[in-house]
Short mmCIF file of C-alpha atoms in Angstrom, two decimals:
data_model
loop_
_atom_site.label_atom_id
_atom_site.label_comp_id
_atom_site.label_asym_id
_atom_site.label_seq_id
_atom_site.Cartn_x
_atom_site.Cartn_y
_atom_site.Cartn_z
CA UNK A 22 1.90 14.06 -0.53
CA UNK A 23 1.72 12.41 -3.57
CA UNK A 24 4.39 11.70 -5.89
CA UNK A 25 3.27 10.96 -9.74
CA UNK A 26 7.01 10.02 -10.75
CA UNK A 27 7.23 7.19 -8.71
CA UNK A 28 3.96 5.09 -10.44
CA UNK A 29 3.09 4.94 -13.94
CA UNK A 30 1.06 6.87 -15.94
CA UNK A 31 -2.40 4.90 -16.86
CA UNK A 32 -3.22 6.02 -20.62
CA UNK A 33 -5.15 2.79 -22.72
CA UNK A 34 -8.24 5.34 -24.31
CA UNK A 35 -6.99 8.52 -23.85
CA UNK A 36 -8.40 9.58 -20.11
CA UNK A 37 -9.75 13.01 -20.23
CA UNK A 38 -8.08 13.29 -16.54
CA UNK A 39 -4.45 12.08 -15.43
CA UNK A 40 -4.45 8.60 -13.98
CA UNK A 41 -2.19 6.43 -12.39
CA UNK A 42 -1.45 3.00 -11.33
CA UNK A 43 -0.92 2.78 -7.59
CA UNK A 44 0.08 -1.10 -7.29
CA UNK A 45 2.08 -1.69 -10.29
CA UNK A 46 3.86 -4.75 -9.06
CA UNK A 47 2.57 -8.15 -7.79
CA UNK A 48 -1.23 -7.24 -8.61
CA UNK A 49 -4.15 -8.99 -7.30
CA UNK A 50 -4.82 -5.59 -5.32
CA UNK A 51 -7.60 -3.96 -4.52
CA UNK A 52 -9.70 -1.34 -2.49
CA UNK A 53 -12.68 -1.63 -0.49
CA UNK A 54 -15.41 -0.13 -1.77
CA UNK A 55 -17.06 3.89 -3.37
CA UNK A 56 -17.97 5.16 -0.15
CA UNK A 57 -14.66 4.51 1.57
CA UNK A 58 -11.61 6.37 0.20
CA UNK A 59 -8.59 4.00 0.51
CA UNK A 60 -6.06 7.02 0.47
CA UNK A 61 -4.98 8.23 4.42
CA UNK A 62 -5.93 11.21 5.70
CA UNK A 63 -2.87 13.02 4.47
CA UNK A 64 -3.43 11.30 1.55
CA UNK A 65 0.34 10.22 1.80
CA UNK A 66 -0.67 6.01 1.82
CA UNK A 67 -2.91 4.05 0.09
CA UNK A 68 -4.22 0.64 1.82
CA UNK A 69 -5.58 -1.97 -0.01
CA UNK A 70 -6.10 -6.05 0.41
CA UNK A 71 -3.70 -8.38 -2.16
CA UNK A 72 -5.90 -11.51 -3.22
CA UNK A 73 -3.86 -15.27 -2.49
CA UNK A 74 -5.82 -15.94 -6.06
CA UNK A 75 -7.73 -14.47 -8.66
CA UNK A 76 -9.85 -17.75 -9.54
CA UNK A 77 -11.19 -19.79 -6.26
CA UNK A 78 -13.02 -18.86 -3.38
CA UNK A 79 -11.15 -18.00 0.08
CA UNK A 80 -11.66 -21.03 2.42
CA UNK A 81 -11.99 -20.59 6.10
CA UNK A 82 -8.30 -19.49 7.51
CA UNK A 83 -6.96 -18.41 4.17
CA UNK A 84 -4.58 -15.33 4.90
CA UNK A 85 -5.21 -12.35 2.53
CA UNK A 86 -2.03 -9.27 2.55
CA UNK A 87 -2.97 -5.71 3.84
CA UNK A 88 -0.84 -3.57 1.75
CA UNK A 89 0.24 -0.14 2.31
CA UNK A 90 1.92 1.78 -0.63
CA UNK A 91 3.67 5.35 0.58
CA UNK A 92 2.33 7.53 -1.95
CA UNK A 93 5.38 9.83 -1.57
CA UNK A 94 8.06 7.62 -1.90
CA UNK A 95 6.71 4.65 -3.90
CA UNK A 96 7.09 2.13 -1.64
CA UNK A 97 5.11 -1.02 -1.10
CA UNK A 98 4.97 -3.50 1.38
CA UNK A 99 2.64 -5.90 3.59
CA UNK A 100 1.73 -4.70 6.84
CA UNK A 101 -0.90 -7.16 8.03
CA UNK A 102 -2.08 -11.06 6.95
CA UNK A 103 -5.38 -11.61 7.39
CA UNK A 104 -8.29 -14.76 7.30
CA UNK A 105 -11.28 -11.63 7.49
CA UNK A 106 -11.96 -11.22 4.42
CA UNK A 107 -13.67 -11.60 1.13
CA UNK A 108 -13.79 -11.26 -2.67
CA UNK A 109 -15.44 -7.86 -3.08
CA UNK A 110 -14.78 -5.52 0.24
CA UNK A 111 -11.93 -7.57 0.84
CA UNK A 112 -10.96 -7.07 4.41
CA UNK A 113 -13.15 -3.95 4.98
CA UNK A 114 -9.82 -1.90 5.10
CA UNK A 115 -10.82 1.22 7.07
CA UNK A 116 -8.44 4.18 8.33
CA UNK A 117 -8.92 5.85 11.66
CA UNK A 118 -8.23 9.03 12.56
CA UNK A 119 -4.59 9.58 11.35
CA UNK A 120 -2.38 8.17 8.90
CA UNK A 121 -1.15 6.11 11.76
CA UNK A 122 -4.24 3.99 12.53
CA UNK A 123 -5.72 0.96 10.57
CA UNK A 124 -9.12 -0.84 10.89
CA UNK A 125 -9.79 -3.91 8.75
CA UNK A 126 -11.21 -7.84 10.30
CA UNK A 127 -9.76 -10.80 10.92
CA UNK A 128 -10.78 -13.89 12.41
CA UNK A 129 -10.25 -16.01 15.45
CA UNK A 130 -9.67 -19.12 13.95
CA UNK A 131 -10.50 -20.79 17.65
CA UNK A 132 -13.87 -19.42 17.52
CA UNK A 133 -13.88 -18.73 14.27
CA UNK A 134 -15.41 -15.12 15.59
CA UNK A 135 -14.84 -12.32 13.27
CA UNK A 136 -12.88 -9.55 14.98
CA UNK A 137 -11.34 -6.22 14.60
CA UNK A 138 -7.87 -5.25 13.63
CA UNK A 139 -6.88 -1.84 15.23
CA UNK A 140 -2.90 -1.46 14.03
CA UNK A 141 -1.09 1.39 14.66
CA UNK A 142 1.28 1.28 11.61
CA UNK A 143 3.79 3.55 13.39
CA UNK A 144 4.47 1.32 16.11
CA UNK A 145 3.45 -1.84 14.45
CA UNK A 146 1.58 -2.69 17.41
CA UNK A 147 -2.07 -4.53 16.82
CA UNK A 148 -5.01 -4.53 19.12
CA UNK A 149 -8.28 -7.22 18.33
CA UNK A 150 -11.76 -6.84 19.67
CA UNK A 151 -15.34 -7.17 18.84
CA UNK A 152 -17.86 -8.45 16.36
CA UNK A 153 -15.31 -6.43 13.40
CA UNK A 154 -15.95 -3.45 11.24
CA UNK A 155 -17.28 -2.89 8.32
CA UNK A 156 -17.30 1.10 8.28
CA UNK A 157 -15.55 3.59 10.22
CA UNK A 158 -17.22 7.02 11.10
CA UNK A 159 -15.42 9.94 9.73
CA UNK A 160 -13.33 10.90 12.81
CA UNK A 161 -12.40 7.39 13.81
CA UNK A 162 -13.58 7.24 16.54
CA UNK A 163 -16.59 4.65 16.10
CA UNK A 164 -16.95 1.52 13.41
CA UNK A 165 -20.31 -0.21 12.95
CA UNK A 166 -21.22 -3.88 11.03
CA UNK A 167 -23.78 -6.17 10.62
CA UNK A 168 -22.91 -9.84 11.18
CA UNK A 169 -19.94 -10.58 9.06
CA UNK A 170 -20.12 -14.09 9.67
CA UNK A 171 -23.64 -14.54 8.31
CA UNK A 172 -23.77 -12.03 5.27
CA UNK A 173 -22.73 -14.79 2.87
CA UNK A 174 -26.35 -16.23 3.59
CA UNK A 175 -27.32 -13.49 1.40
CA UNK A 176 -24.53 -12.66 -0.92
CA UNK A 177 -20.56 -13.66 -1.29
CA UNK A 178 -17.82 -11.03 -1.16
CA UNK A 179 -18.89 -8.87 1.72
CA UNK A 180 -18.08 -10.07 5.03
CA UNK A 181 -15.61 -12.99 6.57
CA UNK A 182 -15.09 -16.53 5.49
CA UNK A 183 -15.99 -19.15 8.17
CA UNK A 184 -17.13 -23.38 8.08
CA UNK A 185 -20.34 -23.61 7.09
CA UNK A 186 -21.41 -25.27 9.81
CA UNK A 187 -20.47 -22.89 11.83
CA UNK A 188 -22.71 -20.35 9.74
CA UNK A 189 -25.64 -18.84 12.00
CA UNK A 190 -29.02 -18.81 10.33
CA UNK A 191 -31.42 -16.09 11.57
CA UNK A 192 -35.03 -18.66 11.42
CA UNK A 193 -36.75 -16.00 13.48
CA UNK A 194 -36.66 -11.89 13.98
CA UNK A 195 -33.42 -11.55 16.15
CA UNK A 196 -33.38 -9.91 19.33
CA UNK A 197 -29.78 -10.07 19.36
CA UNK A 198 -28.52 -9.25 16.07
CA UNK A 199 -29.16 -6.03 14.32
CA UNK A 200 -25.97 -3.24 13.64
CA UNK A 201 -23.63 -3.36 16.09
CA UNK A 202 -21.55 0.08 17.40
CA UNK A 203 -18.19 -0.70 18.09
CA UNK A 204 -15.81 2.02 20.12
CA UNK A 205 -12.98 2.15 18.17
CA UNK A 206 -11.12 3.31 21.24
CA UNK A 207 -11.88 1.22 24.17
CA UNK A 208 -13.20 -2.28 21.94
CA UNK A 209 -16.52 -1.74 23.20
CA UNK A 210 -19.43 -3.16 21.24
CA UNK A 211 -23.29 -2.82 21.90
CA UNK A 212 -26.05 -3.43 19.91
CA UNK A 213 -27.59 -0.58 18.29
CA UNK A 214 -30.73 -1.71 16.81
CA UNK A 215 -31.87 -5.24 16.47
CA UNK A 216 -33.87 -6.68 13.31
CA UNK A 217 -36.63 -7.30 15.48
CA UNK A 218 -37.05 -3.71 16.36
CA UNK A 219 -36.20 -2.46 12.82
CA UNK A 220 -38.64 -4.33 11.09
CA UNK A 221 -41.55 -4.95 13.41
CA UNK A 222 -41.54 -1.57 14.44
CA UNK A 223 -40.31 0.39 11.32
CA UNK A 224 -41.83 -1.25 8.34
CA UNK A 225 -44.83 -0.02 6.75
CA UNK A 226 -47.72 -1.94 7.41
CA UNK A 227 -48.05 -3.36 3.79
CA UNK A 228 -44.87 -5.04 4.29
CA UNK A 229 -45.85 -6.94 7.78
CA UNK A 230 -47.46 -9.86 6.24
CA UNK A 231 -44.02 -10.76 4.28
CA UNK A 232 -41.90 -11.51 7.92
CA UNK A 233 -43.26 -14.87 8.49
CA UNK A 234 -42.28 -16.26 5.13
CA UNK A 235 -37.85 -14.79 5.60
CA UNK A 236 -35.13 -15.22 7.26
CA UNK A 237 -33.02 -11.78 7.90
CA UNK A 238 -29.58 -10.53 7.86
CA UNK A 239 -28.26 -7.45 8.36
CA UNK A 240 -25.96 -6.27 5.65
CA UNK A 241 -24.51 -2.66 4.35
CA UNK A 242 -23.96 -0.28 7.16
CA UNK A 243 -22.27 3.21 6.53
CA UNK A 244 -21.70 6.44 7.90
CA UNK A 245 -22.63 9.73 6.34
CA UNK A 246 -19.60 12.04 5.19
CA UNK A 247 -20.73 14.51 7.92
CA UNK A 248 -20.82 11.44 10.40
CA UNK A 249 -24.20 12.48 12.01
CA UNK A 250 -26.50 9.90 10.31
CA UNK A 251 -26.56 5.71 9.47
CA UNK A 252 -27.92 3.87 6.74
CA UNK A 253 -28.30 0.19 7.35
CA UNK A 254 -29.77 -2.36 4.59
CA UNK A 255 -31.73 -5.23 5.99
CA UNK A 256 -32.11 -8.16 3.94
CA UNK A 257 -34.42 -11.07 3.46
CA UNK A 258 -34.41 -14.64 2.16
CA UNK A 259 -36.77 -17.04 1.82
CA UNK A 260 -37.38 -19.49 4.24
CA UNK A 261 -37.70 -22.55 1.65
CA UNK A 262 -33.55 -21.31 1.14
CA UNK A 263 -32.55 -20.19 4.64
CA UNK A 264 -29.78 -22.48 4.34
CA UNK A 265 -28.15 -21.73 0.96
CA UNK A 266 -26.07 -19.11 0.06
CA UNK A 267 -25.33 -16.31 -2.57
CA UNK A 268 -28.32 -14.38 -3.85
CA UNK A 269 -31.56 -16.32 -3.15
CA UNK A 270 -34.60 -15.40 -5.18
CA UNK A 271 -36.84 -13.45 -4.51
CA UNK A 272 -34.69 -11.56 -1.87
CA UNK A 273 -36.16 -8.94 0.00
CA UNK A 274 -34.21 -5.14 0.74
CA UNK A 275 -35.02 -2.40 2.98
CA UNK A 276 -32.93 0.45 3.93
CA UNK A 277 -33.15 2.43 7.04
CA UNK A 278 -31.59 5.48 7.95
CA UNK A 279 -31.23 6.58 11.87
CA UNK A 280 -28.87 8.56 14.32
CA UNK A 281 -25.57 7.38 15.69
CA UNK A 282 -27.27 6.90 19.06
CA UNK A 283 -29.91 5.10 17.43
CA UNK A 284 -32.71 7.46 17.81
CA UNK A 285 -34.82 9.14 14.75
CA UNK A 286 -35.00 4.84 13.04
CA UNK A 287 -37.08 5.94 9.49
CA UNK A 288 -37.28 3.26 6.71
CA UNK A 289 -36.01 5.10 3.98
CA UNK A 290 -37.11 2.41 1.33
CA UNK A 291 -39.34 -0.26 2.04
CA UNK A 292 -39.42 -3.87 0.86
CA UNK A 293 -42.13 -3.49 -1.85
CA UNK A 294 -40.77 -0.21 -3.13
CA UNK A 295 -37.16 -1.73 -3.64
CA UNK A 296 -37.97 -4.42 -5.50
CA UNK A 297 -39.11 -2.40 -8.22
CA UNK A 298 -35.34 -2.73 -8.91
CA UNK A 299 -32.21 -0.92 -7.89
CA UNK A 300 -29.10 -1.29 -5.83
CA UNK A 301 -26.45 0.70 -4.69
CA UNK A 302 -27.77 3.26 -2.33
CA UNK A 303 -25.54 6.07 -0.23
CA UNK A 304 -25.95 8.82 1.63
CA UNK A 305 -25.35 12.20 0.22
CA UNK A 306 -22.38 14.21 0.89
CA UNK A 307 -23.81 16.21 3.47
CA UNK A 308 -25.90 13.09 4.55
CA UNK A 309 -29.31 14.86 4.47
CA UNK A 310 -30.44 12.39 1.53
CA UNK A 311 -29.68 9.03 -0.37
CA UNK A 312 -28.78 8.48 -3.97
CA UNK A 313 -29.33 4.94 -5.71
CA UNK A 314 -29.64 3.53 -8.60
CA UNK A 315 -33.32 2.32 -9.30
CA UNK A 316 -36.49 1.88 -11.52
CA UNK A 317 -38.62 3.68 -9.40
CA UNK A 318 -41.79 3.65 -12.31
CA UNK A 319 -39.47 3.84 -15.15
CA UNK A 320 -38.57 1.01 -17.25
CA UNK A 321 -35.22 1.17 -16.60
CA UNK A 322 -32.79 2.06 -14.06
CA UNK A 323 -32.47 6.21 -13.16
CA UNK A 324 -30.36 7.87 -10.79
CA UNK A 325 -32.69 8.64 -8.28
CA UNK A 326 -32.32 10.78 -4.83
CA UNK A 327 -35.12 10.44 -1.55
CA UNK A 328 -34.75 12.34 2.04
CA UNK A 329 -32.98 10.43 4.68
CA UNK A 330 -36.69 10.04 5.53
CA UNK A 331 -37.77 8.06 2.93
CA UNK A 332 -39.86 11.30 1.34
CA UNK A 333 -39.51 13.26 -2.09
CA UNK A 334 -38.30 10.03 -4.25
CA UNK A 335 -37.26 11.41 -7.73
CA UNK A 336 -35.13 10.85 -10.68
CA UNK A 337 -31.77 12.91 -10.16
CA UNK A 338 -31.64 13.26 -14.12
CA UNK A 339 -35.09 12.13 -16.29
CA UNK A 340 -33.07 11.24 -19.24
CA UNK A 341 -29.82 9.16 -18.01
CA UNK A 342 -29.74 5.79 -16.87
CA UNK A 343 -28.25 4.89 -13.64
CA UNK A 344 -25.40 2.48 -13.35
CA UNK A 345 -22.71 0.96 -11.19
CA UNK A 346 -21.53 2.93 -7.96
CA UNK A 347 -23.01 6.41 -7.94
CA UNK A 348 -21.85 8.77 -5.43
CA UNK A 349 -22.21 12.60 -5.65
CA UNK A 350 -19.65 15.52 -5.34
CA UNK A 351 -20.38 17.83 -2.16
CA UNK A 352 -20.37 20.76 -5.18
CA UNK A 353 -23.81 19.51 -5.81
CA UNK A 354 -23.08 19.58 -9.50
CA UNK A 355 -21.54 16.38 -10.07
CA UNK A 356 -22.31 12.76 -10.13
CA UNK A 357 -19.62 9.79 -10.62
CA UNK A 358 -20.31 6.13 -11.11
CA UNK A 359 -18.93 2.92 -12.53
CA UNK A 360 -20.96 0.43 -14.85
CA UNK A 361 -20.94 -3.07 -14.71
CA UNK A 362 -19.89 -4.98 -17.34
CA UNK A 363 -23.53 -6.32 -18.63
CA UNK A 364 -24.78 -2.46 -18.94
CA UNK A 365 -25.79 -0.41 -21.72
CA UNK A 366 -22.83 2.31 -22.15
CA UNK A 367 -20.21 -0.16 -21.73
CA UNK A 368 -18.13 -1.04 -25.22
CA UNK A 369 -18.88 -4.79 -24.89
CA UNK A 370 -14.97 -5.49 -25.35
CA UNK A 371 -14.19 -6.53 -21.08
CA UNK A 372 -14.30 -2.25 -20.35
CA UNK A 373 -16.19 0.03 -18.57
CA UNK A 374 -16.09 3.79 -17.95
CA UNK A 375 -15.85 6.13 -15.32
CA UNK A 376 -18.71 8.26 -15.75
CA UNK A 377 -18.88 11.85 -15.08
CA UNK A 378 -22.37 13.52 -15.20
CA UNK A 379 -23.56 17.21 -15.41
CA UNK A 380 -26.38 17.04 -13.16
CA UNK A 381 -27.49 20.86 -14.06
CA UNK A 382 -26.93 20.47 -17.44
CA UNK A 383 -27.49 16.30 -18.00
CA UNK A 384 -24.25 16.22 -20.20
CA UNK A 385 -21.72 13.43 -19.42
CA UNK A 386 -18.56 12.89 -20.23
CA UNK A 387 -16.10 9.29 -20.20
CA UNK A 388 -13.27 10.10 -18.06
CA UNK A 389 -11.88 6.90 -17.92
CA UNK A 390 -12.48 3.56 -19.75
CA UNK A 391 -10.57 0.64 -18.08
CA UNK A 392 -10.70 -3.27 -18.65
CA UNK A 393 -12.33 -5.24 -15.54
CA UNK A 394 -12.45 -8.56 -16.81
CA UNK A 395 -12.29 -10.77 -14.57
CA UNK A 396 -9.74 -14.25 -14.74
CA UNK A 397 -12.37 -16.50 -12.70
CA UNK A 398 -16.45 -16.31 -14.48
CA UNK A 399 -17.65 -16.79 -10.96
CA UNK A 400 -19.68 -13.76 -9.87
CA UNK A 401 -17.94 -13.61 -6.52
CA UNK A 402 -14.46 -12.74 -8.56
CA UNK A 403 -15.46 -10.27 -10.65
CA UNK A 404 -14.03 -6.60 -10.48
CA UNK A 405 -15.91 -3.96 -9.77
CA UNK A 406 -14.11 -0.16 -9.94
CA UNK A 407 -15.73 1.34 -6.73
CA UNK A 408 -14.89 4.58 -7.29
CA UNK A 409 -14.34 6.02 -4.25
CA UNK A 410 -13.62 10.11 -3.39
CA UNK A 411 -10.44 11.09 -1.15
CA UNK A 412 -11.54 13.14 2.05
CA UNK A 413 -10.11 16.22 0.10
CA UNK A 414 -12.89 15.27 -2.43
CA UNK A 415 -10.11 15.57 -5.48
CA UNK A 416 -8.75 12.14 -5.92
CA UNK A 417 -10.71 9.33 -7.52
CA UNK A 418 -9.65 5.47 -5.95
CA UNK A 419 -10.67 3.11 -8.41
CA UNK A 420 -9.68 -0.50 -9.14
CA UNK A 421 -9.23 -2.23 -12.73
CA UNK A 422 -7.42 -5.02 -14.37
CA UNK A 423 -5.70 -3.56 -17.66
CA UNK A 424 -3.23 -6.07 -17.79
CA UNK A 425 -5.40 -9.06 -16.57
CA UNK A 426 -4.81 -9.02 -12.91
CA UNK A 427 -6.28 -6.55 -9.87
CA UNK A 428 -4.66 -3.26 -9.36
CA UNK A 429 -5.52 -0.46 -7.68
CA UNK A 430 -5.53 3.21 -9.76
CA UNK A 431 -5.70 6.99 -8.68
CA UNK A 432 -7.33 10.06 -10.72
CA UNK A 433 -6.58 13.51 -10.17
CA UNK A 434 -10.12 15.38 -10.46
CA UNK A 435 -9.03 18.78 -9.91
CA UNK A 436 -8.63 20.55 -13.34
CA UNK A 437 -12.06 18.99 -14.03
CA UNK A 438 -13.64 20.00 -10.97
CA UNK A 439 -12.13 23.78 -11.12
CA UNK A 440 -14.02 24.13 -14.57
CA UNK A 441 -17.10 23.60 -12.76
CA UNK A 442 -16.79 26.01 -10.19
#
């Protein structure tokens, strides 16, 4: 479905795949995050969220655009406005089952309740409900979120801008927050799992002692490829800073992996193993383990892989450093990430590359080197490339700012991936 000749040809450092600008005009575009692929399910659109600014916060009620570009024709235009959103997953822009459906938040500015959008882009038509979405299951049938409205207790950029005032804080283990299930089809929403249960009855016992001195928030939540397994972080605060915002020191993280029915809860990594460092964790391909970057007992950051179950931590690769947004190719051979701009193998000049890693071999390769340099120095702003895999598992969604402004970019993987088969 898609047509190169309609969007240019991305070429600054010589890619060692074909690249291409998807939102060459207006800018300030971007795409959710690397385990959500912002291409359809023909792969015929792309859908992505267009900033109001590149330099300030959003403010509670600011409208955000939902754009969809037709990847076959060229054309761009705004399909949705929306207040549910912030600076990093922007909207949480999710598709359903066909090109024709569309998740992403909103908010009721009467209640100022985060909802879901469900628009049917071939009618136009729009349907709201529930606590909103932050990730969709594979078939689209099912979305599931933690509390959009209070994630910013714990970091900016996630989740959906509301008064502060009217910003819940979590002072004790909540009975009635936790991830929420949400069916896409009907609007109905129930509570999976509460905090309470995950961490009074999942936690090791080592970690016990630490609940009376947090406050806790629920925060990624994501569906395996295969859609038969969740992982759900859990994070924690200190009390002393309950009511600030934006990464409070020292923060807590646990993740915990379970069933779509909520049965088979496992912590998968515990509070005092995490904060040995590392961040960005995911569920495998054919969800049967998680991939993150972290120190584990090395002195620096390693790719590292552990069973849904927690068991069998161990470096991916013993001599490359981890960075960015890893996420693995289902042909078990392959590993892609993004860096930030403050790590090692960057240039030091506002770029980063796409990395592309050998995992039998440890050889890697620079497929891309883009610039990400932000326009605001607030953390919140900056611009991450999430590179995220198409459902085909060729194309490569990744977001940069070459010319000084957000846009959204494609890579075609396939000549690369066919000399690995």
């Amino acid at each position: 479905m898609f047509n190169p000749s309609f969007f240019p040809r991305y070429t600054e450092f010589e890619p060692s795949v074909p690249v291409w600008c998807l939102t060459p005009r207006e800018g300030r575009c971007f795409h959710r995050f690397f385990d959500t692929s912002p291409l359809s399910p023909s792969q015929r659109f792309l859908a992505c969220l267009r900033l109001p600014s590149e330099t300030s916060y959003p403010v509670p009620g600011q409208k955000a655009a939902v754009i969809l570009v037709d990847l076959a024709s060229g054309e761009e235009k705004i399909v949705a406005q929306t207040a549910g959103w912030e600076t990093q997953l922007g909207a949480n822009i999710n598709w359903g089952a066909s090109d024709d459906e569309l998740f992403f938040n909103d908010v009721d500015e009467k209640s100022w309740a985060p909802v879901a959008v469900k628009l049917d882009l071939h009618t136009g038509k729009s349907e709201r409900f529930g606590r909103g979405v932050y990730h969709v299951s594979p078939d689209g049938e099912w979305g599931i979120c933690a509390s959009l409205e209070k994630m910013r207790r714990t970091q900016f950029g996630y989740g959906v801008v509301i008064p502060e005032e009217k910003v819940p804080v979590n002072w004790e283990l909540a009975d009635d927050d936790g991830l929420f299930l949400t069916d896409l089809q009907t609007g109905q929403v129930k509570l999976l799992v509460s905090l309470r249960e995950l961490l009074e009855n999942h936690l090791p016992e080592r970690d016990l002692p630490i609940l009376r001195d947090y406050c806790f928030y629920g925060f990624h939540a994501k569906w395996a490829p295969t859609g038969d397994r969740l992982l759900f972080t859990v994070r924690g605060i200190p009390r002393a800073r309950a009511l600030g915002y934006e990464m409070s020191w020292p923060m807590l993280f646990a993740i915990f992996t379970m069933r779509p029915d909520g049965s088979e809860i496992v912590c998968a990594t515990d509070f005092s193993c995490w904060n040995r460092a590392g961040h960005h964790i995911n569920l495998s391909p054919d969800g049967s383990f998680l991939t993150m970057n972290h120190a584990l007992h090395f002195d620096h950051l390693r790719l590292v892989r552990c069973d849904a179950d927690g068991q069998n931590k161990r470096p991916l690769l013993l001599n490359t450093l981890g960075s960015g947004h890893p996420s693995l190719h289902p042909n078990g051979k392959n590993l892609l990430t993004d860096c930030y701009l403050g790590e090692p193998m960057t240039a030091g000049d506002g770029t980063v590359p796409l990395r592309w890693i050998d995992l039998e071999n440890e050889n890697e390769e620079q497929l891309v080197r883009i610039k990400i340099a932000s326009p605001s120095p607030l953390n919140p702003l900056r611009i991450d490339p999430h590179p995220a895999w198409d459902k085909s598992w060729r194309f490569v969604a990744f977001n940069g700012a070459p010319d000084g402004t957000r846009r959204v970019f494609l890579a075609d993987l396939s000549e690369k991936l066919a000399q690995t088969s």
